Every structure is written in structure tokens, then in C-alpha cells.
PDB file of C-alpha atoms and ligand atoms in Angstrom:
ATOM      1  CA  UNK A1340     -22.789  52.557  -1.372  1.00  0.00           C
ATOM      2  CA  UNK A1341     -21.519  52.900  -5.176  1.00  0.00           C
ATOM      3  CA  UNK A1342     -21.299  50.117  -7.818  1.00  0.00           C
ATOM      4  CA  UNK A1343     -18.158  48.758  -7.189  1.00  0.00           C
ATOM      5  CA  UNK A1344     -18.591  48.549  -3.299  1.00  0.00           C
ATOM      6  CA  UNK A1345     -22.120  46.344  -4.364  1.00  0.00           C
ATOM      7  CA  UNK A1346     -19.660  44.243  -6.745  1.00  0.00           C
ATOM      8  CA  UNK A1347     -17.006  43.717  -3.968  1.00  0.00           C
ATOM      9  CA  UNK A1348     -19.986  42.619  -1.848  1.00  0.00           C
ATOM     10  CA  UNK A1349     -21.472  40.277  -4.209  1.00  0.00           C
ATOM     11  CA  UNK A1350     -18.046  38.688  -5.343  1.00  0.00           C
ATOM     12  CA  UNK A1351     -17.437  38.171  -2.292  1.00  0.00           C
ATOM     13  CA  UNK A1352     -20.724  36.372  -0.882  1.00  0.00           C
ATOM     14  CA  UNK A1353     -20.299  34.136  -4.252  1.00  0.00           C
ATOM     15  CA  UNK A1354     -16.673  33.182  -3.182  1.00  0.00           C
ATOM     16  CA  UNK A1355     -17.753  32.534   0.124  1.00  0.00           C
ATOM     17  CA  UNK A1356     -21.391  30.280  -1.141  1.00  0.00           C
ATOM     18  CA  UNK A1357     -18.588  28.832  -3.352  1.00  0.00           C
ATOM     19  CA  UNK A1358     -16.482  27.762  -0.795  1.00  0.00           C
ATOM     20  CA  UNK A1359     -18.396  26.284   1.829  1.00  0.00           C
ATOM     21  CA  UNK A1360     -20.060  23.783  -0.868  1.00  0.00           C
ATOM     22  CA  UNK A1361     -16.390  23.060  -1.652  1.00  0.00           C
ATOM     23  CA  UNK A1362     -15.636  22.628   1.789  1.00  0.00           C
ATOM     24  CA  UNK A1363     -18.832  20.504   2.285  1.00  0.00           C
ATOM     25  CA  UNK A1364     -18.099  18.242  -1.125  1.00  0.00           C
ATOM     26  CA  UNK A1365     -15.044  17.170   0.221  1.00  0.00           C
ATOM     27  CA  UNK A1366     -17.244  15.652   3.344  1.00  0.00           C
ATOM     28  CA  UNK A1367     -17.628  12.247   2.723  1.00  0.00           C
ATOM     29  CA  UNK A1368     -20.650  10.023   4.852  1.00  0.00           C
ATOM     30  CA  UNK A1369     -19.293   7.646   7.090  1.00  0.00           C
ATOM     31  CA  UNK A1370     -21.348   4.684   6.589  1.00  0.00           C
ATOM     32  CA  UNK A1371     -20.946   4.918   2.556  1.00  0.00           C
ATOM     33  CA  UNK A1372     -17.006   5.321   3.180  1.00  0.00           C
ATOM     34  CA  UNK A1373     -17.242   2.072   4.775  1.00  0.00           C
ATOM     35  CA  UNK A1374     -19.262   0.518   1.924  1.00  0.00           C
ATOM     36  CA  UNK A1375     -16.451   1.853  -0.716  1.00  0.00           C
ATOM     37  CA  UNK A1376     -13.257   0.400   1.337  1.00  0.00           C
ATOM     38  CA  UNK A1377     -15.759  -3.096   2.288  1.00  0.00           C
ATOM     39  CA  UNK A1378     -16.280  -3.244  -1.653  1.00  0.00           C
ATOM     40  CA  UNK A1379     -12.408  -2.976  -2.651  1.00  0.00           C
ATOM     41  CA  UNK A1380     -10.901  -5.246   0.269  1.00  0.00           C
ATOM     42  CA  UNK A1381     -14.229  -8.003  -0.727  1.00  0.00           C
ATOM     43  CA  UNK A1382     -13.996  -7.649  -4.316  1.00  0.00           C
ATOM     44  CA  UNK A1383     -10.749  -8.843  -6.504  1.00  0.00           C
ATOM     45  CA  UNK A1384      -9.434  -5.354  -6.310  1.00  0.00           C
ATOM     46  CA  UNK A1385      -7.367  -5.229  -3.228  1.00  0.00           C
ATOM     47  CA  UNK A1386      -6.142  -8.903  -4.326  1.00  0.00           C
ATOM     48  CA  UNK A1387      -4.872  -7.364  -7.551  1.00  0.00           C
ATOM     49  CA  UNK A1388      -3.230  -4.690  -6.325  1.00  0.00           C
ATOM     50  CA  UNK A1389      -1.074  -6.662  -3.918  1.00  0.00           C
ATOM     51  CA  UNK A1390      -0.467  -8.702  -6.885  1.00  0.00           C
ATOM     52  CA  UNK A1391       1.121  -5.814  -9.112  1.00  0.00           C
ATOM     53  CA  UNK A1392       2.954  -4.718  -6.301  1.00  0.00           C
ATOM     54  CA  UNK A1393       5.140  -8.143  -5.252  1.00  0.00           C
ATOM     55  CA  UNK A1394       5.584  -9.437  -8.972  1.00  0.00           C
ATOM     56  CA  UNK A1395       7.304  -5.655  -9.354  1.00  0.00           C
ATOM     57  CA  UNK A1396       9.469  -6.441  -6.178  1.00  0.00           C
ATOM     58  CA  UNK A1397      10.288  -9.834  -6.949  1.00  0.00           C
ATOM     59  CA  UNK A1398      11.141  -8.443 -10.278  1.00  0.00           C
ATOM     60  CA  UNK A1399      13.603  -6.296  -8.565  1.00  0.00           C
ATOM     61  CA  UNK A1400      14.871  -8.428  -6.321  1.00  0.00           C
ATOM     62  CA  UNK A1401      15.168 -11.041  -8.860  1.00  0.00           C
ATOM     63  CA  UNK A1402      17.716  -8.475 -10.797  1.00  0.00           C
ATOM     64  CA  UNK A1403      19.805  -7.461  -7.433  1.00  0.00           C
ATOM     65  CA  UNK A1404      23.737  -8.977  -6.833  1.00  0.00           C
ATOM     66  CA  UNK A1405      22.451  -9.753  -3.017  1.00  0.00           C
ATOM     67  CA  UNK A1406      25.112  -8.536  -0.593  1.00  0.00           C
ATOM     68  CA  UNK A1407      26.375 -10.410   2.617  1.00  0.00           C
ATOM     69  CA  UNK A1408      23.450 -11.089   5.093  1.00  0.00           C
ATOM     70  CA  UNK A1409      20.814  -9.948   2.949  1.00  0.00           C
ATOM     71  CA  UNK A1410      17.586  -9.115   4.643  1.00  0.00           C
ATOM     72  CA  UNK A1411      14.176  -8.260   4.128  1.00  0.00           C
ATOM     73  CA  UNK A1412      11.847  -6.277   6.531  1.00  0.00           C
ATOM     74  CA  UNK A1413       8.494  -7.584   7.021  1.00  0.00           C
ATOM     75  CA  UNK A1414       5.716  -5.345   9.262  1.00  0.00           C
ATOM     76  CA  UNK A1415       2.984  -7.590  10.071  1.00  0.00           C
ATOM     77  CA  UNK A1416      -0.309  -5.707  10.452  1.00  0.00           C
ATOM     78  CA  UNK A1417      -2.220  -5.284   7.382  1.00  0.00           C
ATOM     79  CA  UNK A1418       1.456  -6.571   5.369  1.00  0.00           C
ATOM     80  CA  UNK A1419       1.968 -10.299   6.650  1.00  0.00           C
ATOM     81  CA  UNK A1420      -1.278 -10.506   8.237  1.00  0.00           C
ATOM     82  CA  UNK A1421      -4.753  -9.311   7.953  1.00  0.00           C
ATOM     83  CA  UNK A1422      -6.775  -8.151  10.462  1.00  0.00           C
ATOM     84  CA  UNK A1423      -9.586  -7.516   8.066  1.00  0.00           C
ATOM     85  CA  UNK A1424     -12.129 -10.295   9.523  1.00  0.00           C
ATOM     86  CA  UNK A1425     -11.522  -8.399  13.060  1.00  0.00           C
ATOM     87  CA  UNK A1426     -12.166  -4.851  11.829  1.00  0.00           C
ATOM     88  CA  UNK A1427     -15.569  -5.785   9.836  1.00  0.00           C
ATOM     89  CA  UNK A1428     -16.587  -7.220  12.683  1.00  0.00           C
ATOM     90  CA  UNK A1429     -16.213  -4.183  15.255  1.00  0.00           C
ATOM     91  CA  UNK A1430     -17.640  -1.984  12.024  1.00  0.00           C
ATOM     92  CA  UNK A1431     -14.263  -0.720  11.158  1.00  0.00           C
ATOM     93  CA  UNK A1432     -13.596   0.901  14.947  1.00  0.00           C
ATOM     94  CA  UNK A1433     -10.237   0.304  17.535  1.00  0.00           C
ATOM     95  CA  UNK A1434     -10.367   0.325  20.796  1.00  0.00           C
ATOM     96  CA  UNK A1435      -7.042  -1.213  22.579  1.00  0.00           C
ATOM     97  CA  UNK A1436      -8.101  -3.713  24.386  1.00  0.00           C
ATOM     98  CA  UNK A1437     -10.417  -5.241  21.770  1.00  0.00           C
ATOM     99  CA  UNK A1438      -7.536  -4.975  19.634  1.00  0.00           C
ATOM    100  CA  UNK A1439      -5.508  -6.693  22.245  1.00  0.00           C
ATOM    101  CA  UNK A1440      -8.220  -9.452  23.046  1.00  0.00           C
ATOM    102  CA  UNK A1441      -8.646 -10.634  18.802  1.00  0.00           C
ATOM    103  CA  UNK A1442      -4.432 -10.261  19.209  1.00  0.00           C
ATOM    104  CA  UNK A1443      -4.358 -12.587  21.459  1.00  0.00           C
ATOM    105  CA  UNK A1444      -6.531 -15.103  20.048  1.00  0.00           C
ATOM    106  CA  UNK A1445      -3.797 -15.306  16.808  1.00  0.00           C
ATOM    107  CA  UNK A1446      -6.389 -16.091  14.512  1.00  0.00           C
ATOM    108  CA  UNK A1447      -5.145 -13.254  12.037  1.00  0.00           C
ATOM    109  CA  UNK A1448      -5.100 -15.124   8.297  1.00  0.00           C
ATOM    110  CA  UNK A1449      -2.020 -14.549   6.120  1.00  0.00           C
ATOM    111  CA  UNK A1450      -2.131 -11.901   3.290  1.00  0.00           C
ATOM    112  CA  UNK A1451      -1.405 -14.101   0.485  1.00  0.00           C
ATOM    113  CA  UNK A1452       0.496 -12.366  -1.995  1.00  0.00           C
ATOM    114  CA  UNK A1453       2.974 -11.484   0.970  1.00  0.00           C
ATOM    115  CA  UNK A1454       2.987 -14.915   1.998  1.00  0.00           C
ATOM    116  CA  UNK A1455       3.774 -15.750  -2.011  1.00  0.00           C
ATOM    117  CA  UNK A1456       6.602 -12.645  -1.435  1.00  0.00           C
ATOM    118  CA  UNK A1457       8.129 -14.422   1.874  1.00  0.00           C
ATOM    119  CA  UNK A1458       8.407 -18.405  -0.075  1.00  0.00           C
ATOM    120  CA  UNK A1459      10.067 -16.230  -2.793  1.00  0.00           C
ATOM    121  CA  UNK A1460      13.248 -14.986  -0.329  1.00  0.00           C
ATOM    122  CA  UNK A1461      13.438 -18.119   1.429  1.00  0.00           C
ATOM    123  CA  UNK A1462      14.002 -19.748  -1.776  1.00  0.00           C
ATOM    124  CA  UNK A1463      16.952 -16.748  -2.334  1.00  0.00           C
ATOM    125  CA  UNK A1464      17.937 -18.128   1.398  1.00  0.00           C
ATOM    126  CA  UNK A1465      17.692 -14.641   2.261  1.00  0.00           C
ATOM    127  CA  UNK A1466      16.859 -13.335   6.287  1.00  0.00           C
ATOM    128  CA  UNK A1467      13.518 -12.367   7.114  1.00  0.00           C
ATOM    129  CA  UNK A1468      13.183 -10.164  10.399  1.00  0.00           C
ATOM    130  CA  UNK A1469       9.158  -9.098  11.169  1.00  0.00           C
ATOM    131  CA  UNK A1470       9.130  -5.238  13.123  1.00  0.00           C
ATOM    132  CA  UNK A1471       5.623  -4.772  14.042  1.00  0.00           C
ATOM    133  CA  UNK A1472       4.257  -2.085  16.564  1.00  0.00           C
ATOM    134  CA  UNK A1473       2.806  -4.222  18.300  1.00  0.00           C
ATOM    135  CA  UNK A1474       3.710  -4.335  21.481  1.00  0.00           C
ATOM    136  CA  UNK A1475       5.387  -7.098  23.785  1.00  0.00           C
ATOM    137  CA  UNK A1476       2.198  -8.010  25.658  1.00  0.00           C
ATOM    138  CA  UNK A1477       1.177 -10.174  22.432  1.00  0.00           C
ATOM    139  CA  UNK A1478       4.720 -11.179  21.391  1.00  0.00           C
ATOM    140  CA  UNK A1479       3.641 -14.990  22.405  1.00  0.00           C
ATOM    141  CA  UNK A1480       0.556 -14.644  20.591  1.00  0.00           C
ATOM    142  CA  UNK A1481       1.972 -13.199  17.109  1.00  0.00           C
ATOM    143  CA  UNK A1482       4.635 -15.716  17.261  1.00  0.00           C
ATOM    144  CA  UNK A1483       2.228 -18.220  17.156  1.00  0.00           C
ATOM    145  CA  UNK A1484      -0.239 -16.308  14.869  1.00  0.00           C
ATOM    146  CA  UNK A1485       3.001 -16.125  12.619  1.00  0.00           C
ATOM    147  CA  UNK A1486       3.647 -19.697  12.475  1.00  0.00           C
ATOM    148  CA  UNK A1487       0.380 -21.131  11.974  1.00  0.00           C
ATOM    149  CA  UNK A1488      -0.115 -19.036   8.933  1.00  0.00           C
ATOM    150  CA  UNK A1489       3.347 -20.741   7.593  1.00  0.00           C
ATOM    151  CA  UNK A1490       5.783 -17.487   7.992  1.00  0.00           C
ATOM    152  CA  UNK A1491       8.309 -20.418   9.798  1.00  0.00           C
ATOM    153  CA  UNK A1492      11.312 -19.601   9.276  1.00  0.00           C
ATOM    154  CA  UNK A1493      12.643 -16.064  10.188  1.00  0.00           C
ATOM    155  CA  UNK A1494      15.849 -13.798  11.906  1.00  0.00           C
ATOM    156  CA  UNK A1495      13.475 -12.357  14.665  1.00  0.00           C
ATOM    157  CA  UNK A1496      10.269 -10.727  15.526  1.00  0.00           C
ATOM    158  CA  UNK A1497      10.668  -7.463  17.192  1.00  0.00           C
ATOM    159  CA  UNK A1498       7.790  -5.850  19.129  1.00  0.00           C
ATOM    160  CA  UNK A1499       8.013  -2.783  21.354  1.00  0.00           C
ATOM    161  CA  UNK A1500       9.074  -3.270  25.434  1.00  0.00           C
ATOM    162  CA  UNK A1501       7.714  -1.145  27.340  1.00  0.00           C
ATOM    163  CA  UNK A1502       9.935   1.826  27.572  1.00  0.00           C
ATOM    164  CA  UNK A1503       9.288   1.924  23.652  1.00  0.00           C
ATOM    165  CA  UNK A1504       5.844   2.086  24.160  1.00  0.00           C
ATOM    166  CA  UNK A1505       5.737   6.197  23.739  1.00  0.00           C
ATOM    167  CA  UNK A1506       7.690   6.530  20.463  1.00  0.00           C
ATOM    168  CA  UNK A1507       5.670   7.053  17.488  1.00  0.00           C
ATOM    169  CA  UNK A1508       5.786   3.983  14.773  1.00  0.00           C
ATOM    170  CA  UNK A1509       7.761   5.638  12.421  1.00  0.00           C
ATOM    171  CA  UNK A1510      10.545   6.686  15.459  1.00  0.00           C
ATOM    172  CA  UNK A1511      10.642   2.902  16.914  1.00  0.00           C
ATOM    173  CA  UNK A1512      10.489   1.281  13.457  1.00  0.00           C
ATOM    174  CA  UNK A1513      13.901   3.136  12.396  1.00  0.00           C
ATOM    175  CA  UNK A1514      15.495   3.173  15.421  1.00  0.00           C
ATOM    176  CA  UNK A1515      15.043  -0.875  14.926  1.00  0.00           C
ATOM    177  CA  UNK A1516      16.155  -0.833  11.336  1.00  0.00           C
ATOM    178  CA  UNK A1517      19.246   1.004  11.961  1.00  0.00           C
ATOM    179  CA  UNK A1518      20.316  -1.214  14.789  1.00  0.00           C
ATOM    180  CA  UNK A1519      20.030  -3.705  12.635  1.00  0.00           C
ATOM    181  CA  UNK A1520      21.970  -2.652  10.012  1.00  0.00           C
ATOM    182  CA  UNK A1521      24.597  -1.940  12.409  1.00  0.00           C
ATOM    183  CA  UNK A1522      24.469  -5.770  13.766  1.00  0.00           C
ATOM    184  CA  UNK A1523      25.370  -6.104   9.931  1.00  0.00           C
ATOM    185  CA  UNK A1524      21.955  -7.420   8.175  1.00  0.00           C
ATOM    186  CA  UNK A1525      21.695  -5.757   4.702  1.00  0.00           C
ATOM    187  CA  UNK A1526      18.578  -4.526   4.497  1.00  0.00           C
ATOM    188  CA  UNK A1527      17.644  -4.756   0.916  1.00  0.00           C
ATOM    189  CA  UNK A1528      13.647  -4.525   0.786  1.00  0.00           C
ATOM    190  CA  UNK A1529      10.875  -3.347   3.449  1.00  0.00           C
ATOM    191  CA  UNK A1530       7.814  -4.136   2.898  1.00  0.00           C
ATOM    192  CA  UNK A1531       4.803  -2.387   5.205  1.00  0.00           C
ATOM    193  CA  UNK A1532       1.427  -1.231   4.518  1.00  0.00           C
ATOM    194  CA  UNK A1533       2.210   2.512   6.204  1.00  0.00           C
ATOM    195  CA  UNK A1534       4.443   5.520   5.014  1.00  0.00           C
ATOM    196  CA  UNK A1535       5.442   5.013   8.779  1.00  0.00           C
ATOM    197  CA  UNK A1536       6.794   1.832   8.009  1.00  0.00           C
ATOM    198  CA  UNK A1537       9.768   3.298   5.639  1.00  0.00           C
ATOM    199  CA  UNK A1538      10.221   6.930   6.973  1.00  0.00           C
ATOM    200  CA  UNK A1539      13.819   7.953   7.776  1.00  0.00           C
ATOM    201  CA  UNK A1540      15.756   5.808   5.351  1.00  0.00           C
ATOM    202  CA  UNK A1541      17.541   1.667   5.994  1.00  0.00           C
ATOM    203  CA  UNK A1542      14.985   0.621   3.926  1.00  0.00           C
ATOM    204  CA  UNK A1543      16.318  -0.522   0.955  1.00  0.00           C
ATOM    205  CA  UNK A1544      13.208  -1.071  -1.950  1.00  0.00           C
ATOM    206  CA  UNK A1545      10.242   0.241  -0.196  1.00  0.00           C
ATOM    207  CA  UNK A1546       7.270  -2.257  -0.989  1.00  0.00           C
ATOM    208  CA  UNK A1547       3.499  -0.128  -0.370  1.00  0.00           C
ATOM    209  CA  UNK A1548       0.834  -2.488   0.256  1.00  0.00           C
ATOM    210  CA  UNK A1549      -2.607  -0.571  -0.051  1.00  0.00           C
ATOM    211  CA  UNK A1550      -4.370   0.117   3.494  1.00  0.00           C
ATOM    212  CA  UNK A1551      -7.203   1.978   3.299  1.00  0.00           C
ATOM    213  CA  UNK A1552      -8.680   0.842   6.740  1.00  0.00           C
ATOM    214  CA  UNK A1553      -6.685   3.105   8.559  1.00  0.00           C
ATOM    215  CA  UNK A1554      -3.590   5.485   9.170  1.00  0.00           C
ATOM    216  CA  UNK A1555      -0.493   5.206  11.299  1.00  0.00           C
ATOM    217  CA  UNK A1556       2.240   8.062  11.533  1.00  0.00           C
TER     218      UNK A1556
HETATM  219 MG1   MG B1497       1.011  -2.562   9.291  1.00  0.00          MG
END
């Protein structure tokens, strides 16, 4: 074996050391990645965030000529409600029918800065309709989940039937937005906590609220 073959080898077996600690760097424990998102949705941070975010929208909302029918989207998971309490509880797991059990019990509490977000367009008298992917089985139970956190006055709530049950969020979602805007609502703002709440356009100004609990395509 001459020189170079040795420095071939050795470059190599450095690459390959230097790789694998990469690779096991970007590995992050579990139980402390549930300490870091417990600390940001317990401390003020989370708060402040969703503060910045709907004094920019109400900002730009506030500078818009509104069209006929205007309407705002609303998802409701992590956006109009928080399901925070819930998911400590379980130690930041899902399984369905646990999720479908705390559902049905409505006892979700309203994210506030949403809620300040949703008194804002009612005073602007314009139409709030809720998509959620949530599916019909606790329509009765998010209605009333809805209204006891004060979100009274809306278009409609649309969950998914059955036969909708198979698309992904982002499919059913738009599929729902652009029937909408075919009925002749304006949509001029969604606001979600998931990229799969705004994929494929009728969105008007897309509103991100932070979720770092967990990830919906
Ligand atoms: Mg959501």
C-alpha cells in the first residue's frame, strides 16, 4: 500500500468518524425535547409570539378595502383552541380515541390572542367560518366547546363526513376553501397553526401560529 492509498484511507475514516457524530448531534433526547417545548408553551414565550403575530394581521387587515362577503378562516386545533392541558397530561402522546374521549368532553380553553383576533373581525362585521380536521363524530362536542369559550357568532363549522375521512388535511382543507369561495365568501385571511392549513392557495393572508407539539401534512 503506498502513501496516498494510506491518506485516502485515513481521510476517509475521518469523514466517516466525522459524520456519524454529525449524524448523532442532530439526535435530540426525548424527555429533554419535552422539557424545551413544556418551557416555551408555560413560560411568556409562546404568549408573545401569538401576540406579534395577530397585532401584524390586524395591522393588515386594518389597512385592507374589504370586498363583498369578506371572510376569515379559522382552524381550531392548536389556532382557536388549545389542547395543551390534554397533551401534558398524556406526556405529549395521541392515540385516537383518547383524543376522541378529551374531544368530547369540550373542555378545550380558548387561545387568547386568537380569541382577541376573532372580537377584532366581528367588530369589522366580517364572516367567520371554523375548518377543522376534526372529524364529524365530535361536531356536537366542538360546537359546544366553541361556544363556551365565546367564539358565538360564526358562518359555519366544517368537520370531515365520513367519506372525507381518507384525504390528507391539507387535500380536505382546500377542497373546503375553494368551495367556499365558489359559494362567494371572500376569503381574505386564514389563520391555522399547520403549513397544512394554507397549502394550495384561497387563503388570502396566511396567519402561522407557532405549534411545536406536533406536525400535520
Ligand atoms: Mg390546528
Amino acid at each position: 500500500m503506498n502513501y496516498k492509498s494510506v491518506f485516502i484511507i485515513v481521510l476517509l475514516t475521518v469523514l466517516f468518524i466525522r459524520c456519524s457524530n454529525n449524524n448523532t448531534d442532530e439526535i435530540v433526547n426525548l424527555g429533554a425535547a419535552k422539557k424545551v417545548v413544556q418551557n416555551y408553551y408555560e413560560s411568556s414565550k409562546y404568549e408573545r409570539d401569538c401576540k406579534e403575530i395577530i397585532d401584524k394581521a390586524i395591522d393588515h387587515i386594518n389597512g385592507l378595502t374589504l370586498p363583498e362577503k369578506p371572510t376569515v378562516i379559522f382552524d381550531i386545533d392548536e389556532t382557536s383552541l388549545a389542547n395543551y392541558q390534554h397533551i401534558k397530561k398524556i406526556d405529549f402522546g395521541y392515540y385516537y380515541d383518547i383524543w376522541l374521549e378529551w374531544l368530547k368532553q369540550s373542555d378545550a380553553v380558548a387561545i387568547p390572542q386568537t380569541k382577541r383576533f376573532y372580537d377584532f373581525l366581528l367588530t369589522k362585521n366580517i364572516n367567520v367560518v371554523f375548518i377543522s380536521g376534526r372529524n364529524d363524530d365530535s361536531y356536537q362536542a366542538t360546537l359546544k366547546n366553541l361556544v363556551d369559550q365565546g367564539y358565538t357568532k360564526f358562518d359555519t363549522v366544517i368537520v370531515r363526513n365520513k367519506n372525507e375521512r381518507n384525504l390528507s388535511a391539507s387535500e380536505f382543507k382546500l377542497d373546503k376553501r375553494k368551495e367556499l369561495t365558489q359559494k362567494g365568501f371572500n376569503i381574505i385571511a386564514n389563520i391555522g397553526d399547520q403549513m397544512s392549513d394554507f397549502y394550495g392557495g384561497y387563503s388570502g393572508y396566511v396567519i402561522k401560529l407557532p405549534n411545536y407539539i406536533y406536525l400535520i401534512d
